[in-house]
Short mmCIF file of C-alpha atoms and ligand atoms in Angstrom, two decimals:
data_model
loop_
_atom_site.label_atom_id
_atom_site.label_comp_id
_atom_site.label_asym_id
_atom_site.label_seq_id
_atom_site.Cartn_x
_atom_site.Cartn_y
_atom_site.Cartn_z
CA MET A 24 -4.33 -31.05 28.57
CA GLN A 25 -4.34 -33.82 25.99
CA MET A 26 -1.88 -36.61 25.49
CA THR A 27 1.47 -35.95 23.88
CA HIS A 28 2.35 -39.49 22.94
CA GLN A 29 1.09 -43.04 22.79
CA THR A 30 2.94 -46.29 22.41
CA PRO A 31 1.87 -48.36 19.42
CA ARG A 32 1.84 -52.16 19.59
CA VAL A 33 4.97 -53.04 17.64
CA ARG A 34 5.58 -56.59 16.44
CA LEU A 35 7.59 -58.54 13.90
CA ASP A 36 5.71 -59.92 10.92
CA ARG A 37 6.98 -62.78 8.72
CA ARG A 38 4.59 -62.16 5.86
CA THR A 39 5.54 -60.84 2.43
CA ALA A 40 4.75 -57.26 1.46
CA GLY A 41 1.65 -58.33 -0.48
CA GLU A 42 0.27 -60.32 2.44
CA LEU A 43 0.71 -57.63 5.08
CA ASP A 44 -2.54 -56.51 6.60
CA ALA A 45 -2.41 -52.83 7.54
CA ASP A 46 -3.68 -49.42 6.43
CA LEU A 47 -0.36 -48.41 4.91
CA VAL A 48 2.88 -50.22 4.08
CA VAL A 49 6.03 -48.12 4.46
CA VAL A 50 8.56 -49.07 1.77
CA PRO A 51 12.09 -47.61 1.94
CA ALA A 52 13.05 -46.56 -1.58
CA PHE A 53 16.65 -46.33 -2.67
CA GLU A 54 18.07 -44.14 -5.40
CA ARG A 55 17.74 -45.83 -8.82
CA ASP A 56 15.62 -48.50 -7.18
CA THR A 57 14.02 -51.25 -9.30
CA PHE A 58 12.20 -52.77 -6.31
CA ALA A 59 13.17 -56.24 -7.57
CA ASP A 60 12.98 -57.58 -4.00
CA VAL A 61 9.45 -56.24 -3.45
CA PRO A 62 7.38 -58.58 -5.61
CA GLY A 63 4.33 -56.99 -7.03
CA LEU A 64 5.04 -53.40 -6.01
CA ALA A 65 5.13 -52.18 -9.60
CA GLN A 66 1.88 -53.98 -10.54
CA ALA A 67 0.30 -53.27 -7.15
CA SER A 68 0.61 -49.54 -7.78
CA GLY A 69 -0.61 -49.86 -11.33
CA GLY A 70 2.81 -48.77 -12.56
CA GLU A 71 2.62 -45.53 -10.56
CA VAL A 72 5.85 -46.22 -8.63
CA LEU A 73 8.05 -46.56 -11.71
CA ALA A 74 6.15 -43.85 -13.58
CA ALA A 75 6.77 -41.37 -10.77
CA ARG A 76 10.44 -42.25 -10.84
CA ASP A 77 10.62 -41.82 -14.63
CA ARG A 78 8.98 -38.42 -14.62
CA GLY A 79 11.31 -37.31 -11.81
CA ALA A 80 8.56 -36.93 -9.24
CA PHE A 81 10.23 -39.32 -6.85
CA SER A 82 13.90 -40.27 -6.98
CA GLY A 83 14.56 -41.91 -3.60
CA LYS A 84 16.34 -38.88 -2.15
CA PRO A 85 16.44 -39.21 1.65
CA PHE A 86 13.06 -38.72 3.32
CA GLU A 87 10.98 -37.58 0.36
CA SER A 88 7.78 -39.58 0.21
CA LEU A 89 5.16 -40.76 -2.27
CA VAL A 90 1.86 -42.39 -1.40
CA VAL A 91 0.51 -44.86 -3.98
CA GLY A 92 -2.46 -47.22 -4.15
CA SER A 93 -1.36 -50.83 -3.99
CA GLN A 94 -4.33 -53.02 -4.68
CA GLY A 95 -3.70 -53.35 -8.40
CA GLY A 96 -1.37 -56.30 -7.85
CA GLY A 97 -3.56 -57.87 -5.23
CA TRP A 98 -1.81 -56.48 -2.15
CA ARG A 99 -3.90 -56.89 0.91
CA THR A 100 -3.00 -53.44 2.23
CA PRO A 101 -4.63 -50.77 0.05
CA ARG A 102 -1.80 -48.22 0.04
CA ALA A 103 1.97 -47.92 0.29
CA VAL A 104 4.18 -44.96 1.04
CA LEU A 105 7.61 -44.97 -0.52
CA VAL A 106 10.11 -43.13 1.63
CA GLY A 107 13.43 -42.09 0.12
CA ALA A 108 16.41 -43.75 1.77
CA GLY A 109 19.24 -42.57 -0.51
CA PRO A 110 21.65 -45.06 -2.08
CA ALA A 111 21.22 -48.57 -0.63
CA ALA A 112 24.95 -48.88 0.07
CA SER A 113 24.93 -45.85 2.37
CA CYS A 114 21.67 -46.66 4.13
CA THR A 115 22.62 -46.72 7.81
CA THR A 116 20.66 -47.60 10.93
CA ASP A 117 20.11 -43.89 11.40
CA VAL A 118 18.61 -43.51 7.91
CA LEU A 119 16.34 -46.47 8.57
CA ARG A 120 15.14 -44.94 11.87
CA ARG A 121 14.30 -41.71 10.06
CA VAL A 122 12.59 -43.54 7.21
CA ALA A 123 10.39 -45.28 9.77
CA ILE A 124 9.58 -41.97 11.49
CA THR A 125 8.78 -40.32 8.14
CA GLY A 126 6.54 -43.17 6.97
CA ALA A 127 4.72 -43.37 10.28
CA LEU A 128 4.18 -39.59 10.32
CA VAL A 129 2.71 -39.78 6.81
CA ALA A 130 0.37 -42.51 8.06
CA ARG A 131 -0.83 -40.32 10.92
CA GLN A 132 -1.27 -37.30 8.64
CA GLN A 133 -3.49 -39.50 6.42
CA ARG A 134 -5.32 -40.62 9.55
CA PHE A 135 -4.28 -44.27 9.40
CA ARG A 136 -3.76 -46.24 12.58
CA ARG A 137 -2.08 -49.44 11.40
CA VAL A 138 1.24 -49.39 9.56
CA ALA A 139 3.66 -52.03 8.41
CA VAL A 140 7.29 -51.11 7.77
CA LEU A 141 9.13 -53.23 5.25
CA VAL A 142 12.86 -53.62 5.95
CA ARG A 143 14.56 -54.43 2.67
CA PRO A 144 17.75 -56.35 1.91
CA GLY A 145 20.71 -54.64 0.27
CA THR A 146 21.84 -52.45 3.15
CA ALA A 147 24.65 -53.14 5.63
CA VAL A 148 22.39 -52.70 8.66
CA PRO A 149 22.38 -55.83 10.89
CA PRO A 150 18.84 -57.23 11.44
CA ALA A 151 18.69 -56.58 15.20
CA GLU A 152 19.79 -52.98 14.73
CA ALA A 153 17.22 -52.54 11.99
CA ALA A 154 14.46 -53.98 14.18
CA GLN A 155 15.35 -51.72 17.09
CA ALA A 156 15.68 -48.61 14.92
CA VAL A 157 12.32 -49.15 13.19
CA ALA A 158 10.64 -49.78 16.56
CA GLU A 159 12.19 -46.56 17.86
CA GLY A 160 11.06 -44.73 14.73
CA VAL A 161 7.39 -45.71 14.77
CA THR A 162 7.21 -44.93 18.50
CA ILE A 163 8.90 -41.56 18.11
CA ALA A 164 6.43 -40.74 15.31
CA ASN A 165 3.53 -41.21 17.71
CA TYR A 166 4.11 -37.84 19.31
CA ASP A 167 1.98 -34.69 19.31
CA GLY A 168 3.49 -31.34 20.21
CA ALA A 169 0.30 -29.31 20.67
CA PRO A 170 -1.55 -30.83 23.64
CA LEU A 171 -2.68 -27.37 24.81
CA LYS A 172 -4.74 -26.61 21.72
CA THR A 173 -8.44 -26.82 22.52
CA ALA A 174 -9.81 -26.44 18.99
CA ASP A 175 -9.11 -27.69 15.47
CA HIS A 176 -6.66 -30.22 16.70
CA ASP A 177 -7.45 -33.90 16.70
CA PRO A 178 -4.32 -36.01 16.32
CA VAL A 179 -4.61 -39.60 15.14
CA TRP A 180 -2.53 -42.18 16.99
CA LEU A 181 -0.86 -45.21 15.51
CA GLU A 182 -2.18 -48.29 17.23
CA GLU A 183 -0.23 -51.03 15.48
CA ALA A 184 3.08 -51.22 13.71
CA ALA A 185 4.36 -54.38 12.08
CA ILE A 186 7.99 -54.77 11.09
CA ALA A 187 8.36 -57.00 8.04
CA GLY A 188 11.31 -58.32 6.06
CA LEU A 189 13.44 -59.40 9.00
CA GLY A 190 11.82 -62.65 10.12
CA ASP A 191 11.29 -63.09 13.84
CA GLY A 192 12.85 -64.91 16.79
CA GLU A 193 13.83 -64.03 20.32
CA ALA A 194 16.79 -61.77 19.61
CA LEU A 195 14.81 -59.67 17.14
CA ALA A 196 11.83 -59.49 19.49
CA ALA A 197 14.12 -58.24 22.26
CA ALA A 198 15.49 -55.60 19.89
CA VAL A 199 11.94 -54.46 19.09
CA ALA A 200 11.09 -54.23 22.80
CA ARG A 201 14.25 -52.18 23.43
CA GLY A 202 13.38 -49.90 20.55
CA VAL A 203 9.91 -49.23 21.93
CA VAL A 204 11.35 -48.30 25.35
CA LEU A 205 13.90 -45.99 23.73
CA GLY A 206 11.23 -44.36 21.60
CA GLU A 207 8.96 -43.85 24.59
CA ALA A 208 11.78 -42.33 26.59
CA THR A 209 12.57 -39.94 23.74
CA ASN A 210 8.92 -38.84 23.74
CA GLN A 211 8.87 -38.36 27.52
CA ALA A 212 11.85 -36.03 27.27
CA ARG A 213 10.22 -34.11 24.41
CA THR A 214 7.03 -33.68 26.42
CA LEU A 215 8.90 -32.17 29.37
CA ALA A 216 11.08 -29.94 27.21
CA ASN A 217 8.11 -28.61 25.21
CA GLU A 218 6.29 -27.62 28.39
CA PRO A 219 5.97 -23.83 28.89
CA GLY A 220 7.90 -22.32 31.80
CA ASN A 221 4.78 -21.34 33.75
CA LEU A 222 3.50 -24.91 33.64
CA LEU A 223 6.84 -26.49 34.44
CA THR A 224 8.36 -24.62 37.36
CA PRO A 225 11.24 -26.27 39.25
CA ARG A 226 8.84 -27.74 41.81
CA ILE A 227 6.55 -29.15 39.13
CA PHE A 228 9.49 -30.40 37.06
CA ALA A 229 10.77 -32.28 40.11
CA GLU A 230 7.34 -33.81 40.75
CA ARG A 231 6.88 -34.81 37.11
CA GLY A 232 10.38 -36.28 36.95
CA ALA A 233 9.82 -38.14 40.21
CA ALA A 234 6.53 -39.60 38.93
CA LEU A 235 8.12 -40.88 35.71
CA ALA A 236 11.07 -42.29 37.63
CA THR A 237 8.95 -44.00 40.28
CA ALA A 238 6.80 -45.63 37.61
CA ALA A 239 9.98 -46.99 36.01
CA GLY A 240 11.20 -48.44 39.31
CA LEU A 241 13.97 -45.97 40.13
CA GLY A 242 14.94 -44.75 43.58
CA VAL A 243 13.83 -41.10 43.84
CA GLU A 244 14.71 -38.23 46.14
CA ILE A 245 13.79 -34.55 45.75
CA LEU A 246 16.11 -32.17 47.59
CA ASP A 247 14.31 -28.92 48.44
CA GLU A 248 15.79 -25.48 49.02
CA ALA A 249 16.51 -26.20 52.69
CA ARG A 250 18.42 -29.40 51.91
CA ILE A 251 20.25 -27.66 49.04
CA ALA A 252 21.29 -24.94 51.50
CA GLU A 253 22.43 -27.53 54.03
CA LEU A 254 24.68 -29.00 51.37
CA ARG A 255 25.99 -25.44 50.79
CA MET A 256 25.34 -25.52 47.07
CA GLY A 257 26.12 -21.84 46.63
CA LEU A 258 26.21 -21.99 42.83
CA LEU A 259 22.73 -23.48 42.45
CA LEU A 260 21.36 -21.18 45.18
CA SER A 261 22.88 -18.07 43.60
CA ILE A 262 20.88 -18.63 40.41
CA ALA A 263 17.71 -19.57 42.29
CA GLN A 264 17.75 -16.49 44.52
CA GLY A 265 16.41 -14.23 41.77
CA SER A 266 13.18 -16.20 41.48
CA HIS A 267 10.09 -16.60 43.64
CA GLU A 268 10.16 -20.26 42.69
CA PRO A 269 12.42 -22.34 44.95
CA PRO A 270 15.03 -24.66 43.41
CA ARG A 271 15.03 -28.43 43.48
CA LEU A 272 17.65 -31.12 43.00
CA LEU A 273 16.21 -34.36 41.68
CA VAL A 274 18.22 -37.47 42.54
CA LEU A 275 17.46 -40.74 40.72
CA ARG A 276 19.07 -44.08 41.50
CA HIS A 277 19.26 -47.33 39.58
CA GLU A 278 20.91 -49.98 41.76
CA PRO A 279 20.23 -53.38 40.24
CA ALA A 280 21.33 -56.58 41.92
CA GLY A 281 24.25 -58.15 40.08
CA ALA A 282 25.41 -54.87 38.53
CA VAL A 283 28.75 -54.54 36.80
CA SER A 284 31.13 -54.06 39.72
CA ASN A 285 33.24 -50.99 40.47
CA ILE A 286 31.36 -48.55 38.30
CA THR A 287 28.53 -46.09 38.80
CA LEU A 288 27.46 -44.01 35.84
CA GLY A 289 26.64 -40.44 36.89
CA LEU A 290 24.27 -38.60 34.53
CA ILE A 291 23.72 -34.90 35.15
CA GLY A 292 21.28 -32.72 33.19
CA LYS A 293 20.84 -28.94 33.18
CA GLY A 294 17.38 -28.15 34.49
CA ILE A 295 16.80 -24.41 34.01
CA THR A 296 13.01 -24.30 33.60
CA PHE A 297 13.28 -20.80 32.16
CA ASP A 298 16.38 -18.75 31.36
CA THR A 299 15.78 -15.00 31.13
CA GLY A 300 19.51 -14.43 31.54
CA GLY A 301 18.94 -12.88 34.97
CA ILE A 302 20.29 -9.34 35.50
CA SER A 303 22.42 -9.90 32.35
CA ILE A 304 19.04 -10.17 30.67
CA LYS A 305 18.57 -11.67 27.21
CA PRO A 306 17.05 -9.75 24.28
CA ALA A 307 13.28 -10.23 23.83
CA GLU A 308 13.57 -11.88 20.45
CA ASN A 309 13.45 -15.67 20.80
CA MET A 310 13.55 -15.52 24.58
CA ASP A 311 10.49 -17.78 24.57
CA LYS A 312 12.74 -20.61 23.37
CA MET A 313 14.47 -20.52 26.74
CA LYS A 314 11.70 -22.69 28.15
CA ASP A 315 13.70 -25.58 26.69
CA ASP A 316 16.70 -24.82 28.90
CA MET A 317 15.89 -27.95 30.91
CA SER A 318 16.23 -30.31 27.91
CA GLY A 319 19.38 -31.88 29.37
CA GLY A 320 17.56 -32.56 32.63
CA ALA A 321 14.58 -34.01 30.79
CA ALA A 322 16.92 -36.30 28.85
CA VAL A 323 18.51 -37.55 32.07
CA ILE A 324 15.11 -38.30 33.64
CA ALA A 325 13.86 -40.12 30.55
CA ALA A 326 17.12 -42.04 30.04
CA MET A 327 17.27 -43.13 33.69
CA SER A 328 13.67 -44.36 33.40
CA ALA A 329 14.53 -46.37 30.28
CA ILE A 330 17.63 -47.80 31.96
CA ALA A 331 15.43 -49.03 34.83
CA ARG A 332 12.76 -50.40 32.47
CA LEU A 333 15.38 -52.32 30.52
CA LYS A 334 16.87 -53.57 33.81
CA LEU A 335 20.37 -52.77 32.56
CA PRO A 336 22.96 -54.35 34.88
CA VAL A 337 24.83 -51.14 35.68
CA ARG A 338 24.51 -48.79 38.65
CA CYS A 339 23.43 -45.29 37.58
CA ILE A 340 22.77 -42.02 39.38
CA GLY A 341 20.80 -39.26 37.68
CA LEU A 342 20.98 -35.69 38.96
CA VAL A 343 18.96 -32.72 37.74
CA PRO A 344 19.50 -29.30 39.35
CA MET A 345 16.30 -27.34 38.72
CA THR A 346 15.76 -23.58 38.94
CA GLU A 347 14.59 -20.55 37.01
CA ASN A 348 17.10 -17.87 36.05
CA MET A 349 15.28 -14.59 36.73
CA PRO A 350 16.13 -10.95 37.31
CA GLY A 351 14.69 -9.48 40.51
CA GLY A 352 15.50 -7.59 43.66
CA LEU A 353 17.28 -10.56 45.17
CA ALA A 354 19.01 -11.74 41.99
CA ILE A 355 22.77 -12.12 41.79
CA LYS A 356 24.59 -9.29 40.08
CA PRO A 357 27.57 -9.23 37.75
CA GLY A 358 30.66 -9.01 39.96
CA ASP A 359 29.19 -11.07 42.79
CA VAL A 360 31.35 -13.87 44.17
CA VAL A 361 29.74 -17.13 45.27
CA THR A 362 31.08 -20.32 46.83
CA SER A 363 30.36 -23.78 45.48
CA ALA A 364 29.53 -26.81 47.63
CA GLU A 365 33.05 -28.03 46.92
CA GLY A 366 34.45 -24.77 48.34
CA LYS A 367 35.66 -23.20 45.10
CA THR A 368 34.85 -19.52 44.63
CA VAL A 369 33.39 -18.09 41.42
CA GLU A 370 33.20 -14.49 40.26
CA ILE A 371 29.98 -14.15 38.31
CA LEU A 372 30.66 -11.82 35.40
CA ASN A 373 27.53 -12.68 33.46
CA THR A 374 24.40 -14.00 35.15
CA ASP A 375 23.33 -15.55 31.84
CA ALA A 376 26.11 -18.15 32.17
CA GLU A 377 23.97 -19.95 34.76
CA GLY A 378 23.97 -23.49 33.42
CA ARG A 379 27.60 -24.16 34.29
CA LEU A 380 26.96 -22.89 37.82
CA VAL A 381 24.09 -25.22 38.64
CA LEU A 382 25.94 -28.10 36.95
CA GLY A 383 29.07 -27.41 39.01
CA ASP A 384 27.34 -28.18 42.29
CA ALA A 385 25.52 -31.16 40.76
CA LEU A 386 28.73 -32.74 39.42
CA TRP A 387 30.30 -32.37 42.84
CA TYR A 388 27.28 -34.08 44.40
CA ALA A 389 27.42 -36.92 41.86
CA ARG A 390 30.96 -37.59 43.07
CA GLN A 391 29.80 -37.51 46.71
CA LEU A 392 27.18 -40.12 45.83
CA GLY A 393 29.83 -42.44 44.39
CA ALA A 394 29.71 -41.84 40.65
CA THR A 395 32.79 -43.19 38.88
CA HIS A 396 32.06 -41.96 35.33
CA LEU A 397 30.32 -38.67 34.52
CA VAL A 398 28.29 -37.40 31.58
CA ASP A 399 26.55 -34.04 31.67
CA LEU A 400 24.01 -32.76 29.15
CA ALA A 401 23.21 -29.10 28.81
CA THR A 402 21.78 -26.45 26.52
CA LEU A 403 24.87 -24.55 27.56
CA THR A 404 26.08 -22.05 24.97
CA GLY A 405 24.98 -20.11 21.93
CA ALA A 406 28.63 -20.40 20.92
CA CYS A 407 28.17 -24.13 20.37
CA VAL A 408 25.29 -23.40 17.99
CA VAL A 409 27.56 -21.00 16.08
CA ALA A 410 30.32 -23.61 15.93
CA LEU A 411 28.36 -26.73 15.01
CA GLY A 412 24.89 -25.63 13.94
CA LYS A 413 21.53 -27.13 14.81
CA THR A 414 22.12 -30.81 14.06
CA THR A 415 25.39 -31.64 15.79
CA THR A 416 25.98 -31.77 19.53
CA GLY A 417 29.32 -30.55 20.90
CA LEU A 418 31.18 -33.26 22.81
CA PHE A 419 33.93 -32.37 25.29
CA GLY A 420 35.76 -34.50 27.83
CA ARG A 421 38.59 -36.68 28.98
CA PRO A 422 40.22 -39.19 28.96
CA GLN A 423 40.06 -40.18 25.30
CA THR A 424 38.77 -43.68 26.13
CA TRP A 425 35.71 -42.17 27.84
CA VAL A 426 35.21 -39.64 25.03
CA ASP A 427 35.27 -42.55 22.56
CA ALA A 428 32.79 -44.59 24.60
CA VAL A 429 30.29 -41.70 24.63
CA LEU A 430 30.91 -40.84 20.99
CA ASP A 431 30.18 -44.47 20.02
CA ALA A 432 26.95 -44.30 22.01
CA THR A 433 25.87 -41.14 20.15
CA LYS A 434 26.39 -42.98 16.86
CA ARG A 435 24.27 -45.96 17.86
CA ALA A 436 21.62 -43.58 19.14
CA GLY A 437 21.39 -41.47 16.01
CA ASP A 438 22.30 -38.36 18.06
CA ARG A 439 24.96 -36.73 15.92
CA ALA A 440 27.88 -35.33 17.98
CA TRP A 441 31.38 -34.10 17.25
CA PRO A 442 34.45 -33.86 19.55
CA MET A 443 35.67 -30.42 20.60
CA PRO A 444 39.02 -29.57 22.25
CA ILE A 445 39.52 -28.68 25.90
CA PHE A 446 43.19 -27.67 25.83
CA ASP A 447 44.42 -26.14 29.10
CA ASP A 448 45.35 -22.92 27.24
CA TYR A 449 41.71 -21.89 27.21
CA LYS A 450 41.56 -21.93 31.01
CA GLU A 451 43.29 -18.57 31.16
CA LEU A 452 40.10 -17.06 29.78
CA LEU A 453 38.36 -17.90 33.06
CA LYS A 454 40.97 -16.19 35.24
CA SER A 455 39.63 -13.97 38.03
CA GLU A 456 41.53 -11.35 40.04
CA ILE A 457 39.50 -11.98 43.15
CA ALA A 458 38.10 -15.54 43.03
CA ASP A 459 39.23 -18.99 41.87
CA PHE A 460 37.76 -18.33 38.43
CA THR A 461 35.04 -16.40 36.59
CA ASN A 462 31.93 -17.91 35.04
CA THR A 463 32.52 -16.53 31.52
CA GLY A 464 35.45 -16.46 29.14
CA GLY A 465 34.11 -14.01 26.58
CA ARG A 466 32.99 -14.68 23.02
CA ALA A 467 36.05 -16.49 21.67
CA GLY A 468 35.81 -20.23 22.25
CA GLY A 469 32.64 -19.74 24.27
CA ALA A 470 31.53 -23.38 24.10
CA ILE A 471 34.98 -24.54 25.20
CA THR A 472 35.32 -22.21 28.19
CA GLY A 473 31.84 -23.30 29.26
CA ALA A 474 33.01 -26.92 29.17
CA LEU A 475 36.23 -26.05 31.04
CA PHE A 476 34.22 -24.42 33.81
CA ILE A 477 32.21 -27.62 34.30
CA LYS A 478 35.40 -29.71 34.20
CA GLU A 479 36.54 -27.91 37.36
CA PHE A 480 33.83 -29.84 39.20
CA ALA A 481 34.46 -33.29 37.73
CA GLY A 482 37.39 -34.04 40.04
CA ASP A 483 39.61 -36.72 38.53
CA LEU A 484 36.75 -38.76 37.12
CA PRO A 485 36.27 -39.61 33.47
CA TRP A 486 33.89 -36.90 32.30
CA VAL A 487 32.07 -35.92 29.12
CA HIS A 488 30.02 -32.79 28.56
CA LEU A 489 27.44 -32.69 25.76
CA ASP A 490 26.44 -29.17 24.68
CA ILE A 491 22.97 -29.63 23.17
CA ALA A 492 22.13 -25.91 22.81
CA GLY A 493 21.70 -26.38 19.05
CA THR A 494 20.27 -29.87 18.93
CA ALA A 495 17.64 -29.83 21.69
CA TRP A 496 15.15 -27.78 19.70
CA ALA A 497 14.19 -28.11 16.00
CA GLU A 498 13.40 -24.73 14.46
CA ASP A 499 12.38 -26.08 11.05
CA ALA A 500 10.17 -29.12 10.56
CA LYS A 501 11.76 -32.01 8.67
CA PRO A 502 9.88 -35.09 7.36
CA TYR A 503 11.36 -37.03 10.31
CA GLN A 504 11.39 -34.26 12.93
CA PRO A 505 8.54 -31.88 13.70
CA LYS A 506 9.34 -28.46 15.18
CA GLY A 507 10.05 -28.37 18.88
CA ALA A 508 11.91 -30.47 21.40
CA THR A 509 13.90 -33.33 19.84
CA GLY A 510 14.68 -35.55 22.83
CA VAL A 511 18.36 -35.42 21.89
CA GLY A 512 20.66 -37.30 24.24
CA VAL A 513 18.10 -39.73 25.66
CA ARG A 514 19.07 -42.66 23.46
CA THR A 515 22.77 -41.78 23.77
CA LEU A 516 22.68 -42.13 27.55
CA VAL A 517 20.79 -45.43 27.40
CA GLN A 518 23.11 -46.79 24.70
CA LEU A 519 26.05 -45.82 26.90
CA ALA A 520 24.60 -47.72 29.85
CA MET A 521 23.90 -50.73 27.57
CA ALA A 522 27.58 -50.79 26.58
CA ALA A 523 28.78 -50.60 30.19
CA PRO A 524 30.50 -53.97 30.43
CA GLY A 525 32.66 -52.89 27.50
CA TRP A 526 33.85 -49.52 28.77
CA ALA A 527 33.99 -50.52 32.42
CA GLY A 528 36.63 -53.16 31.79
CA ALA A 529 35.02 -54.77 34.81
CA LYS A 530 33.34 -58.07 35.50
CA THR A 531 29.79 -58.63 36.60
CA ALA A 532 29.65 -59.08 40.36
N1 BES B 611 20.70 -21.38 27.82
C1 BES B 611 21.69 -20.54 27.27
C2 BES B 611 22.36 -21.12 26.03
C3 BES B 611 21.54 -21.22 24.78
C4 BES B 611 21.58 -20.21 23.84
C5 BES B 611 20.80 -22.35 24.52
C6 BES B 611 20.85 -20.34 22.67
C7 BES B 611 20.07 -22.47 23.34
C8 BES B 611 20.10 -21.47 22.42
C9 BES B 611 22.80 -20.32 28.30
O1 BES B 611 22.40 -20.29 29.63
C10 BES B 611 23.40 -18.99 28.00
O2 BES B 611 22.73 -18.02 28.13
N2 BES B 611 24.68 -18.98 27.64
C11 BES B 611 25.37 -17.78 27.35
C12 BES B 611 26.75 -17.88 27.94
C13 BES B 611 27.52 -16.59 27.88
C14 BES B 611 26.87 -15.54 28.74
C15 BES B 611 28.94 -16.87 28.33
C16 BES B 611 25.42 -17.61 25.84
O3 BES B 611 25.57 -18.61 25.13
O4 BES B 611 25.28 -16.49 25.37
MN1 MN B 612 21.77 -18.35 30.24
ZN1 ZN B 613 20.70 -21.31 30.06
#
């Protein structure tokens, strides 16, 4: 198998656009742009930039692009790519990140290895945020989703990326370094989530996660089926029993000296390496996509690794319950009742509602290990895709202060999310005649009842559930997002850990 991603050397560059020495300069272009702050661009392109605008070939609409020659005005770099960034006034950090991805992807398509990204004045984005976002963008662009092709596939990798227009200095350099780590982590998660189910079984997923985590300096433990049974994790075991592949529970620990006192962030990711639905089997159409049903787990592994690399001063525990969901002679059946590690009983009405089951035992275990604040990430429900579509993650939780802290993190990360209600009324839908509750509440409010099931295992802790069923996988290629796994949630979790002193209301020990 070939490589899926490489990290370019990213640095700040003080030179003007004309002096930059690269294969391609990426220039964000705003709507009705005159490029007054980019001296020489009009001449450099031999008038092509303004001519294209006048004939309506390029208007600066978000993420459209136009490659022009740039030596006419004596630019050192022979070509520029203009990337639409919309109106300057509404150009956010998120837009800038996507502009950088788009420009860097154009560079790779044209088989260039050295880019420079020009950050222009006129937007409200603070310089450090811009530096980090562009560093994230060029790193995220250095990803290849087809490492299993053996013919007619020869990806070009970016080797160098300069960020111009911001100046330099220690704070900006630190922002660039952070951005590179966040971009790399996003790519690690994408690599795992793109992996076919036969090549990423629970045992292999655990090994791969452990290797990434060890390299990042995390504490790592893999609980096997015997240990999982000892802990009486009846929910995780009930899903695993239908498969020949044994389950795993990956436990990652970040315990830095001098951490913010009194808090331990618990991150839990759904790790179903393939979801057939079990005996409540899914239709054949699109079932192949269910290899990405471990995207939440991949995000937790990648985020924990980034948190360790960045040496963030906050204790974190990462938990990923890993199993296949298969039909088979030993599989659980609709109507079966199983007992969770916490002792709660569940009537399984639909074996395809497996994510909430494996997460239930994992949330309980996070509490046993001392977590004080919980976030879980899961490709949990088709209902969430119906409600919010493919670009917005469903966010559920309590109390409001914790919901707000996570929501803020999603904004800084560029992972769009929207709050959903978890009113107690919905709990009735999970009522069982014979057990504490069922595992499905029917079609109405399906994303909400899924969240309410998980909430049963959060105890009294602040808890947020992110339903990434729609956002984990891109069906249509966009200029800034090729088809396949997106790495959604990775940067959110790291941004949340970065903001810990704020939401913890605690002092550093
Ligand atoms: N992994 C699926 C959810 C999913 C569906 C993710 C589509 C991505 C795209 C999950 O395990 C599932 O099957 N959920 C069921 C729940 C239902 C049986 C209550 C669903 O959404 O249909
Ligand atoms: Mn399912
Ligand atoms: Zn699933």
